[in-house]
Coordinates of C-alpha atoms and ligand atoms in Angstrom, one line a residue:
X19 CA 47.8 118.3 50.9
X20 CA 49.1 118.0 47.4
X21 CA 50.1 121.2 45.6
X22 CA 51.7 119.7 42.5
X23 CA 49.4 118.0 40.1
X24 CA 50.3 114.4 39.3
X25 CA 52.3 113.9 36.1
X26 CA 49.2 113.0 34.1
X27 CA 47.6 116.4 34.8
X28 CA 50.6 118.6 34.0
X29 CA 49.8 119.0 30.3
X30 CA 46.3 120.0 31.4
X31 CA 47.7 122.7 33.7
X32 CA 49.9 123.9 30.9
X33 CA 46.9 124.2 28.6
X34 CA 44.9 126.0 31.3
X35 CA 47.7 128.5 32.0
X36 CA 48.3 129.1 28.3
X37 CA 44.6 129.7 27.8
X38 CA 44.5 132.1 30.8
X39 CA 47.5 134.0 29.6
X40 CA 46.2 134.1 26.0
X41 CA 42.8 135.3 27.0
X42 CA 43.6 138.3 29.2
X43 CA 45.6 141.0 27.4
X44 CA 44.6 143.5 24.8
X45 CA 41.6 142.2 23.0
X46 CA 39.7 144.3 20.5
X47 CA 36.1 145.1 21.5
X48 CA 34.9 142.4 19.1
X49 CA 37.3 139.8 20.4
X50 CA 36.5 140.8 23.9
X51 CA 32.8 140.1 23.4
X52 CA 33.3 136.8 21.7
X53 CA 36.1 135.6 24.0
X54 CA 36.1 132.3 25.5
X55 CA 34.8 132.4 29.1
X56 CA 37.2 131.6 31.9
X57 CA 34.7 129.2 33.3
X58 CA 31.4 127.6 32.3
X59 CA 29.4 128.2 35.5
X60 CA 25.7 128.9 35.0
X61 CA 24.3 131.2 36.3
X62 CA 27.3 133.5 35.8
X63 CA 28.6 134.4 39.2
X64 CA 28.9 138.0 40.2
X65 CA 32.7 137.8 40.1
X66 CA 35.3 135.2 39.4
X67 CA 39.1 135.8 39.8
X68 CA 41.3 133.1 38.6
X69 CA 44.7 132.6 40.3
X70 CA 46.9 131.3 37.6
X71 CA 49.3 128.6 38.3
X72 CA 47.6 126.8 41.2
X73 CA 45.1 123.9 41.2
X74 CA 43.2 122.0 43.9
X75 CA 43.2 118.3 43.5
X76 CA 40.9 115.9 45.2
X77 CA 42.5 112.9 46.5
X78 CA 41.7 109.9 48.8
X79 CA 42.7 112.1 51.7
X80 CA 40.4 115.0 50.9
X81 CA 37.8 115.6 53.6
X82 CA 34.8 117.8 53.7
X83 CA 34.8 119.8 57.0
X84 CA 32.3 122.0 58.8
X85 CA 32.0 123.7 62.1
X86 CA 31.0 121.1 64.8
X87 CA 27.3 121.3 65.5
X88 CA 26.4 123.0 62.2
X89 CA 23.9 120.3 61.0
X90 CA 23.0 122.0 57.8
X91 CA 26.6 122.4 56.7
X92 CA 27.1 118.8 57.5
X93 CA 24.1 117.8 55.4
X94 CA 25.3 120.0 52.5
X95 CA 28.8 118.5 52.9
X96 CA 27.3 115.0 52.6
X97 CA 25.6 116.0 49.4
X98 CA 29.0 117.1 48.0
X99 CA 30.7 114.0 49.4
X100 CA 28.1 111.7 47.7
X101 CA 28.6 113.6 44.4
X102 CA 32.4 113.3 44.6
X103 CA 32.0 109.7 45.7
X104 CA 30.7 108.9 42.2
X105 CA 34.1 109.4 40.8
X106 CA 36.8 108.8 43.3
X107 CA 37.9 105.6 45.0
X108 CA 36.8 106.6 48.5
X109 CA 33.8 108.8 49.3
X110 CA 35.2 111.8 51.2
X111 CA 34.7 111.8 55.0
X112 CA 32.5 114.6 56.2
X113 CA 33.7 115.8 59.6
X114 CA 33.4 118.6 62.1
X115 CA 36.5 120.7 62.7
X116 CA 37.0 123.6 65.0
X117 CA 39.4 125.4 62.7
X118 CA 39.8 125.5 58.9
X119 CA 43.3 124.3 58.5
X120 CA 43.6 124.5 54.7
X121 CA 45.0 121.0 54.8
X122 CA 43.6 119.9 51.5
X123 CA 40.0 119.8 52.7
X124 CA 36.8 121.4 51.5
X125 CA 35.5 123.6 54.3
X126 CA 31.9 124.8 54.6
X127 CA 31.3 127.6 57.1
X128 CA 28.7 130.1 58.2
X129 CA 31.4 132.0 60.1
X130 CA 32.6 135.5 59.0
X131 CA 30.9 135.6 55.6
X132 CA 31.8 138.7 53.6
X133 CA 28.9 141.1 54.1
X134 CA 28.5 141.5 50.3
X135 CA 27.3 137.9 49.8
X136 CA 23.9 138.8 51.4
X137 CA 21.3 136.3 52.5
X138 CA 21.7 133.7 49.7
X139 CA 25.2 134.4 48.3
X140 CA 28.6 132.8 49.1
X141 CA 32.3 133.2 48.7
X142 CA 34.2 130.3 47.2
X143 CA 38.0 130.3 47.5
X144 CA 40.0 127.5 45.8
X145 CA 43.7 127.2 46.2
X146 CA 46.1 124.3 46.0
X147 CA 45.8 124.1 49.8
X148 CA 42.1 123.7 50.0
X149 CA 38.6 125.0 49.3
X150 CA 36.6 127.2 51.5
X151 CA 32.9 128.2 51.0
X152 CA 31.6 130.9 53.3
X153 CA 28.0 132.1 53.4
X154 CA 25.6 133.7 55.8
X155 CA 22.9 130.9 55.4
X156 CA 22.7 127.2 54.5
X157 CA 21.2 128.2 51.2
X158 CA 24.4 130.2 50.4
X159 CA 26.6 127.2 51.3
X160 CA 24.4 125.0 49.0
X161 CA 24.8 127.4 46.1
X162 CA 28.6 127.6 46.7
X163 CA 28.6 123.8 46.5
X164 CA 26.7 123.9 43.2
X165 CA 29.3 126.3 41.8
X166 CA 32.1 124.0 43.0
X167 CA 30.2 121.1 41.4
X168 CA 30.1 122.9 38.1
X169 CA 33.8 123.7 38.3
X170 CA 34.6 120.0 38.8
X171 CA 34.9 117.9 35.6
X172 CA 31.5 116.7 34.4
X173 CA 32.4 113.1 35.1
X174 CA 31.6 113.8 38.7
X175 CA 27.9 113.5 37.8
X176 CA 28.3 110.0 36.4
X177 CA 27.4 107.3 38.9
X178 CA 29.1 104.5 36.9
X179 CA 32.4 106.3 36.6
X180 CA 35.7 104.6 37.0
X181 CA 37.8 106.5 39.6
X182 CA 39.0 109.6 37.8
X183 CA 41.2 112.6 38.8
X184 CA 39.1 115.5 40.0
X185 CA 40.6 119.0 40.1
X186 CA 39.5 122.7 40.2
X187 CA 41.7 125.6 39.1
X188 CA 42.5 128.1 41.9
X189 CA 40.1 131.0 42.0
X190 CA 38.0 133.2 44.2
X191 CA 34.2 133.5 43.4
X192 CA 32.0 136.1 45.0
X193 CA 28.4 135.6 44.2
X194 CA 25.0 136.7 45.1
X195 CA 21.6 136.4 43.3
X196 CA 20.0 139.4 41.7
X197 CA 16.4 138.3 42.5
X198 CA 15.0 136.3 45.4
X199 CA 12.4 134.4 43.1
X200 CA 14.1 132.1 40.6
X201 CA 11.5 129.7 39.6
X202 CA 10.2 127.0 37.4
X203 CA 6.6 125.7 37.1
X204 CA 5.4 122.3 36.2
X205 CA 1.9 121.6 35.1
X206 CA 1.0 118.2 36.6
X207 CA -2.7 118.6 35.8
X208 CA -2.9 118.3 32.0
X209 CA -0.7 115.2 32.3
X210 CA 0.2 113.8 35.7
X211 CA 3.8 113.3 36.5
X212 CA 4.8 111.0 39.4
X213 CA 6.9 112.1 42.4
X214 CA 10.1 110.6 40.9
X215 CA 9.8 112.8 37.8
X216 CA 9.2 115.9 40.0
X217 CA 12.2 115.0 42.1
X218 CA 14.4 114.6 39.0
X219 CA 13.2 118.1 37.9
X220 CA 14.0 119.5 41.3
X221 CA 17.5 118.0 41.1
X222 CA 18.1 119.7 37.8
X223 CA 16.7 123.0 39.1
X224 CA 19.1 122.8 42.1
X225 CA 22.1 122.5 39.8
X226 CA 21.2 126.0 38.5
X227 CA 20.4 127.6 41.9
X228 CA 16.6 127.8 41.2
X229 CA 14.7 128.1 44.4
X230 CA 10.9 128.0 43.6
X231 CA 9.0 125.1 42.1
X232 CA 5.5 126.2 41.3
X233 CA 3.3 123.1 40.9
X234 CA 0.1 123.7 38.9
X235 CA -1.9 121.1 40.8
X236 CA -5.4 121.6 39.4
X237 CA -7.0 122.4 36.1
X238 CA -9.9 121.3 33.9
X239 CA -8.2 118.0 33.1
X240 CA -7.3 116.8 36.6
X241 CA -7.0 117.5 40.3
X242 CA -3.6 116.3 41.5
X243 CA -3.4 116.7 45.3
X244 CA -5.3 114.8 47.9
X245 CA -7.6 117.0 49.9
X246 CA -8.6 114.8 52.9
X247 CA -11.8 116.8 53.5
X248 CA -12.8 116.5 49.8
X249 CA -11.8 113.1 48.7
X250 CA -13.7 113.0 45.5
X251 CA -11.4 115.7 44.0
X252 CA -8.7 113.1 43.4
X253 CA -10.8 109.9 43.3
X254 CA -12.9 111.2 40.5
X255 CA -11.4 114.6 39.5
X256 CA -7.9 113.1 39.3
X257 CA -8.8 109.9 37.5
X258 CA -8.0 111.0 33.9
X259 CA -5.7 113.4 32.0
X260 CA -5.4 114.9 28.5
X261 CA -6.0 112.2 25.9
X262 CA -8.2 110.2 28.3
X263 CA -5.6 107.9 29.8
X264 CA -5.5 107.2 33.5
X265 CA -4.5 110.3 35.6
X266 CA -3.1 110.2 39.1
X267 CA -2.5 112.5 42.1
X268 CA -0.1 113.1 45.0
X269 CA -1.4 111.7 48.3
X270 CA -0.8 113.9 51.3
X271 CA 2.3 111.8 52.1
X272 CA 3.6 112.0 48.6
X273 CA 3.2 115.8 48.6
X274 CA 4.9 116.1 52.0
X275 CA 7.8 114.0 50.8
X276 CA 8.1 116.3 47.7
X277 CA 8.1 119.4 49.9
X278 CA 10.9 117.9 52.0
X279 CA 12.9 116.8 49.0
X280 CA 12.7 120.3 47.6
X281 CA 13.5 122.0 50.9
X282 CA 16.6 119.8 51.2
X283 CA 17.7 121.5 48.0
X284 CA 16.6 125.0 49.0
X285 CA 13.6 124.9 46.7
X286 CA 10.3 126.1 48.0
X287 CA 7.2 124.4 46.5
X288 CA 4.5 126.9 45.6
X289 CA 1.2 125.1 45.3
X290 CA -1.3 126.4 42.8
X291 CA -5.0 125.7 42.8
X292 CA -6.3 127.5 39.8
X293 CA -9.6 129.3 40.5
X294 CA -12.2 130.4 39.6
X295 CA -11.6 129.2 36.0
X296 CA -9.7 126.1 34.9
X297 CA -11.9 124.2 37.4
X298 CA -13.7 121.5 35.4
X299 CA -12.1 118.7 37.4
X300 CA -13.5 120.2 40.6
X301 CA -16.9 120.9 39.0
X302 CA -17.0 117.3 37.9
X303 CA -16.3 116.1 41.5
X304 CA -18.6 118.3 43.6
X305 CA -22.0 119.2 42.0
X306 CA -22.6 122.1 44.4
X307 CA -19.7 124.1 42.9
X308 CA -21.9 124.5 39.8
X309 CA -24.7 127.2 39.6
X310 CA -27.1 124.5 38.3
X311 CA -26.0 122.0 40.9
X312 CA -25.1 119.4 38.3
X313 CA -21.7 117.8 38.2
X314 CA -19.8 118.4 34.9
X315 CA -18.3 115.5 32.9
X316 CA -14.6 114.9 33.1
X317 CA -12.7 116.7 30.4
X318 CA -9.7 115.3 28.5
X319 CA -9.2 117.9 25.7
X320 CA -7.0 121.0 25.7
X321 CA -9.4 124.0 25.4
X322 CA -9.3 126.8 28.0
X323 CA -11.8 129.4 29.3
X324 CA -15.0 127.3 29.5
X325 CA -15.2 126.5 33.2
X326 CA -15.8 128.6 36.3
X327 CA -16.8 128.0 39.9
X328 CA -20.3 129.4 40.8
X329 CA -18.9 132.4 42.7
X330 CA -22.4 133.3 44.0
X331 CA -22.7 130.1 46.0
X332 CA -21.5 130.0 49.6
X333 CA -20.7 126.3 49.1
X334 CA -17.9 127.4 46.8
X335 CA -16.2 129.4 49.6
X336 CA -16.6 126.5 52.1
X337 CA -15.0 124.3 49.5
X338 CA -12.1 126.7 49.0
X339 CA -11.6 127.1 52.8
X340 CA -11.2 123.3 53.0
X341 CA -8.8 123.2 50.1
X342 CA -6.6 126.0 51.2
X343 CA -6.5 124.8 54.8
X344 CA -5.6 121.2 53.8
X345 CA -2.8 122.3 51.4
X346 CA -1.5 125.0 53.7
X347 CA -1.1 122.3 56.4
X348 CA 1.4 120.5 54.2
X349 CA 3.1 123.5 52.6
X350 CA 5.5 125.3 54.9
X351 CA 6.4 127.8 52.1
X352 CA 5.0 131.4 52.4
X353 CA 3.0 131.3 49.2
X354 CA -0.3 130.0 47.9
X355 CA -1.0 130.5 44.1
X356 CA -4.7 130.9 43.3
X357 CA -4.4 131.0 39.5
X358 CA -7.0 133.5 38.4
X359 CA -6.1 133.3 34.7
X360 CA -8.3 133.1 31.6
X361 CA -11.7 133.4 33.2
X362 CA -14.2 133.9 30.4
X363 CA -17.4 133.0 32.2
X364 CA -17.5 135.7 34.8
X365 CA -17.9 139.5 34.7
X366 CA -15.1 141.7 35.9
X367 CA -16.9 142.7 39.1
X368 CA -17.7 139.2 40.1
X369 CA -14.1 138.1 39.3
X370 CA -12.6 141.0 41.4
X371 CA -14.9 140.2 44.4
X372 CA -14.0 136.5 44.2
X373 CA -10.2 137.2 44.2
X374 CA -10.5 139.6 47.1
X375 CA -12.4 137.0 49.1
X376 CA -9.8 134.4 48.0
X377 CA -7.0 136.6 49.3
X378 CA -8.7 136.6 52.7
X379 CA -8.9 132.8 52.7
X380 CA -5.2 132.5 51.8
X381 CA -4.1 135.0 54.4
X382 CA -6.2 133.5 57.1
X383 CA -4.2 130.3 56.5
X384 CA -1.0 132.2 57.0
X385 CA 0.0 132.4 53.3
X386 CA 0.6 135.2 50.8
X387 CA -1.5 135.2 47.7
X388 CA 0.2 134.6 44.3
X389 CA -1.9 134.9 41.2
X390 CA -1.6 135.2 37.4
X391 CA -1.6 138.8 36.1
X392 CA -5.4 139.0 35.9
X393 CA -5.6 139.2 39.7
X394 CA -4.1 142.7 39.6
X395 CA -7.5 143.9 38.4
X396 CA -8.8 143.2 41.9
X397 CA -8.1 145.2 45.0
X398 CA -5.3 143.0 46.3
X399 CA -3.0 143.9 49.1
X400 CA 0.7 144.8 49.1
X401 CA 1.7 141.3 50.2
X402 CA 0.2 139.7 47.1
X403 CA 2.6 138.6 44.3
X404 CA 1.4 138.9 40.7
X405 CA 2.8 136.6 37.9
X406 CA 3.0 138.4 34.6
X407 CA 2.6 136.0 31.7
X408 CA 1.0 137.5 28.5
X409 CA 3.5 138.3 25.8
X410 CA 2.3 141.8 25.5
X411 CA 4.4 143.8 27.8
X412 CA 6.5 145.2 25.0
X413 CA 4.0 146.0 22.3
X414 CA 6.3 145.5 19.3
X415 CA 7.8 142.3 20.7
X416 CA 5.1 139.8 20.9
X417 CA 2.8 138.5 18.3
X418 CA 0.8 141.2 16.6
X419 CA -2.1 142.3 18.7
X420 CA -5.6 142.9 17.4
X421 CA -7.3 146.0 18.9
X422 CA -9.2 144.0 21.6
X423 CA -6.0 142.3 22.8
X424 CA -4.2 145.7 22.7
X425 CA -7.0 147.2 24.9
X426 CA -6.7 144.2 27.3
X427 CA -2.9 144.7 27.4
X428 CA -3.3 148.4 28.3
X429 CA -5.8 147.6 31.0
X430 CA -3.6 145.0 32.5
X431 CA -0.6 147.2 32.5
X432 CA -2.5 150.0 34.2
X433 CA -3.7 147.5 36.8
X434 CA -0.2 146.2 37.4
X435 CA 1.2 149.8 37.8
X436 CA -1.6 150.6 40.3
X437 CA -0.9 147.5 42.5
X438 CA 2.9 148.1 42.1
X439 CA 2.4 151.6 43.5
X440 CA 0.9 149.9 46.6
X441 CA 3.8 147.6 47.1
X442 CA 2.7 144.4 45.3
X443 CA 5.6 142.5 43.7
X444 CA 5.9 140.7 40.4
X445 CA 7.2 137.4 39.0
X446 CA 8.1 137.7 35.3
X447 CA 7.1 134.8 33.1
X448 CA 6.7 136.4 29.6
X449 CA 5.3 133.5 27.5
X450 CA 7.2 134.4 24.4
X451 CA 10.5 134.1 26.2
X452 CA 10.1 131.9 29.3
X453 CA 7.2 129.5 28.6
X454 CA 9.2 126.3 28.3
X455 CA 6.3 124.6 26.4
X456 CA 6.7 126.9 23.4
X457 CA 8.4 124.9 20.5
X458 CA 12.0 125.8 19.7
X459 CA 11.2 125.8 16.0
X460 CA 8.5 124.3 13.6
X461 CA 10.1 120.9 13.8
X462 CA 10.0 120.6 17.6
X463 CA 7.9 117.4 18.0
X464 CA 6.2 118.5 21.3
X465 CA 5.0 121.9 22.6
X466 CA 2.7 124.7 21.5
X467 CA 3.2 127.9 19.4
X468 CA 0.5 130.3 20.6
X469 CA 3.1 132.8 22.0
X470 CA 5.4 132.2 19.1
X471 CA 8.4 129.9 19.1
X472 CA 11.3 130.4 21.5
X473 CA 14.6 129.2 20.3
X474 CA 17.4 129.2 22.9
X475 CA 18.6 132.7 22.0
X476 CA 15.1 134.2 22.1
X477 CA 14.5 132.7 25.4
X478 CA 17.8 134.0 26.9
X479 CA 18.6 137.2 25.1
X480 CA 16.4 139.8 26.8
X481 CA 16.7 142.0 29.8
X482 CA 14.2 142.8 32.5
X483 CA 14.6 146.5 31.8
X484 CA 13.9 146.1 28.1
X485 CA 10.7 144.1 28.6
X486 CA 9.4 145.4 31.9
X487 CA 10.9 148.8 32.1
X488 CA 7.7 150.4 33.1
X489 CA 7.7 148.6 36.4
X490 CA 9.8 149.9 39.3
X491 CA 12.9 147.7 39.7
X492 CA 12.1 147.2 43.4
X493 CA 8.7 145.7 42.6
X494 CA 10.3 142.7 40.7
X495 CA 10.6 139.6 42.8
X496 CA 12.2 137.6 40.0
X497 CA 11.5 135.3 37.1
X498 CA 9.9 131.9 36.6
X499 CA 9.8 129.6 33.6
X500 CA 6.5 127.7 33.4
X501 CA 6.2 124.3 31.6
X502 CA 2.6 123.5 30.6
X503 CA 1.9 119.9 29.8
X504 CA -0.8 119.7 27.3
X505 CA 1.5 118.0 24.8
X506 CA 3.9 116.1 27.0
X507 CA 3.5 113.1 29.3
X508 CA 7.0 111.8 29.9
X509 CA 10.0 113.1 31.8
X510 CA 12.0 112.9 28.5
X511 CA 9.8 115.6 27.1
X512 CA 10.0 117.7 30.3
X513 CA 13.8 117.6 29.9
X514 CA 13.8 118.3 26.2
X515 CA 11.7 121.4 26.6
X516 CA 13.4 122.6 29.7
X517 CA 17.0 122.1 28.6
X518 CA 18.7 124.2 27.6
X519 CA 16.2 127.0 28.2
X520 CA 15.8 126.5 32.0
X521 CA 19.5 127.2 32.5
X522 CA 19.0 130.5 30.7
X523 CA 16.0 131.4 32.9
X524 CA 18.1 130.6 36.0
X525 CA 20.8 133.0 34.8
X526 CA 18.3 135.8 34.1
X527 CA 17.1 135.4 37.7
X528 CA 20.5 135.2 39.3
X529 CA 23.1 137.1 37.3
X530 CA 23.7 140.8 36.9
X531 CA 22.7 142.1 33.4
X532 CA 26.2 143.4 33.1
X533 CA 27.4 139.8 33.4
X534 CA 25.2 138.5 30.6
X535 CA 25.7 138.4 26.8
X536 CA 24.4 135.8 24.4
X537 CA 27.8 135.4 22.6
X538 CA 29.6 134.6 25.9
X539 CA 26.6 132.6 27.4
X540 CA 26.3 130.2 24.4
X541 CA 29.9 129.0 25.1
X542 CA 29.2 128.4 28.7
X543 CA 26.0 126.7 27.7
X544 CA 27.7 124.5 25.2
X545 CA 30.0 123.3 28.1
X546 CA 27.0 122.0 30.0
X547 CA 26.5 119.2 27.4
X548 CA 29.0 116.7 29.0
X549 CA 27.4 117.3 32.4
X550 CA 23.9 116.7 31.0
X551 CA 25.1 113.7 29.1
X552 CA 26.6 112.3 32.3
X553 CA 23.3 113.0 34.1
X554 CA 21.3 111.4 31.2
X555 CA 19.4 114.6 30.5
X556 CA 17.5 114.6 27.2
X557 CA 18.4 118.1 26.0
X558 CA 17.8 119.9 22.7
X559 CA 21.0 120.3 20.8
X560 CA 20.3 123.8 19.4
X561 CA 22.5 124.5 16.3
X562 CA 23.2 128.0 17.8
X563 CA 25.2 126.5 20.6
X564 CA 28.8 125.1 20.4
X565 CA 28.1 121.9 22.3
X566 CA 31.1 120.2 23.8
X567 CA 31.1 116.4 23.1
X568 CA 31.7 113.5 25.5
X569 CA 32.4 113.8 29.2
Ligands
ACM24 C1 -1.5 131.0 31.5 O1 -0.7 130.7 30.7 N1 -2.8 130.8 31.3 C2 -1.2 131.5 32.8

């Protein structure tokens, strides 16, 4: 145990103390709003109380401890040990102990969590004598570790670091998420991204406590997951991508490995097979899915709305039974996303009947149906989850609507309210705020603009109540930030469009609205830059954010 900082850190402690003392008393309302945050954790925790004058220092003797037999705490402890091992001389030992002795160790425990932390929250107590993270579930311990990680100097992320002092100011954090669904979506169909890129994305999601990765696995341009009972879907339907280059797909083993990698970071993969539209890759692979029985040509452009399964043919449902069964077999998560968006080649009645049948297939494979907002027009059950995406929920907020679009908006809102009254829940993905593929501004080199442009503030600075106030609060499962890939084909572009906006989406999903303001957030956001630099993240340096340099 070491309670006094080494000499080299004393000036730092003096600065921290001075800053704490200067930042607490008697601020005007304006200063209060603009004041420098006491920490830079994203998403903003429910409460943080700093204990001035005390600091925890990691040393060669620091151990990470857990209750003997708690394998998940041990695994999460090892994650933290590996991270710290980047930066200190000796990777901390991870060891079971019967009692938390506060002997300079970092203790992870599922015993006696404060009831207020709920199923995914945690309590983090840092003092000079040690660190304790308590939670009621392994997910909560993992999130507590992510907070501790963000409280450590950014150099902890840098694998080529020389040994450096690591320290955390003393504090107590109590934290619990606002919503259970805190997601991101990656379109691996328009352009295919290999497993390593998806894993990198999962790693960055985990840093911000995101817990759902929705993979858009099929579209007109490519089918990206092996279906053993329908091999031509990937052999042919996955062979190209937008622009006509070679495509690709996840084999069953690749996909299973991704599911496990995500689960190890408390991220559930939500597979999406988009039907009945956005199906050209399937229509090209199996002729019997077309009403005329003729296979379509592969498609490498970026139009939408032109394809649809022949919903009158029984072969289509046999096909969908095979697809859902084979994917459900390798997806332990509770959800199966059926798409359902932008179907222009099918009447409403046929669409509704199709979705209702699809829900039966999904449920008979033990999953809950998720669909884009159009599915709320059908008679879906209370277990279904509807993903709202059109930028028309607040009429004066999105791009101007012509009368046809306004009528469509009204119809969709009515349908959503109807299913909400039956218990259906919603994921919020308003395209003008949370679509990560919208350009930041006209000079953004990649991305689209159909929902407008979403600079960092536009993407962050809204509340659920303001945009979706007509929905009952209890019907909202959470938020998700989709990243469509028509214009991007490299992980550098994924990172550039996702960061910084994905951090904001994570905060909207996790933090209380009373704990959010743009003026305060932008400062915490600016403090992420050294961490992203250490991690090699290619992020957009918005001029609206005071980025901290170096690390
Ligand atoms: C969508 O953006 N078509 C869901």
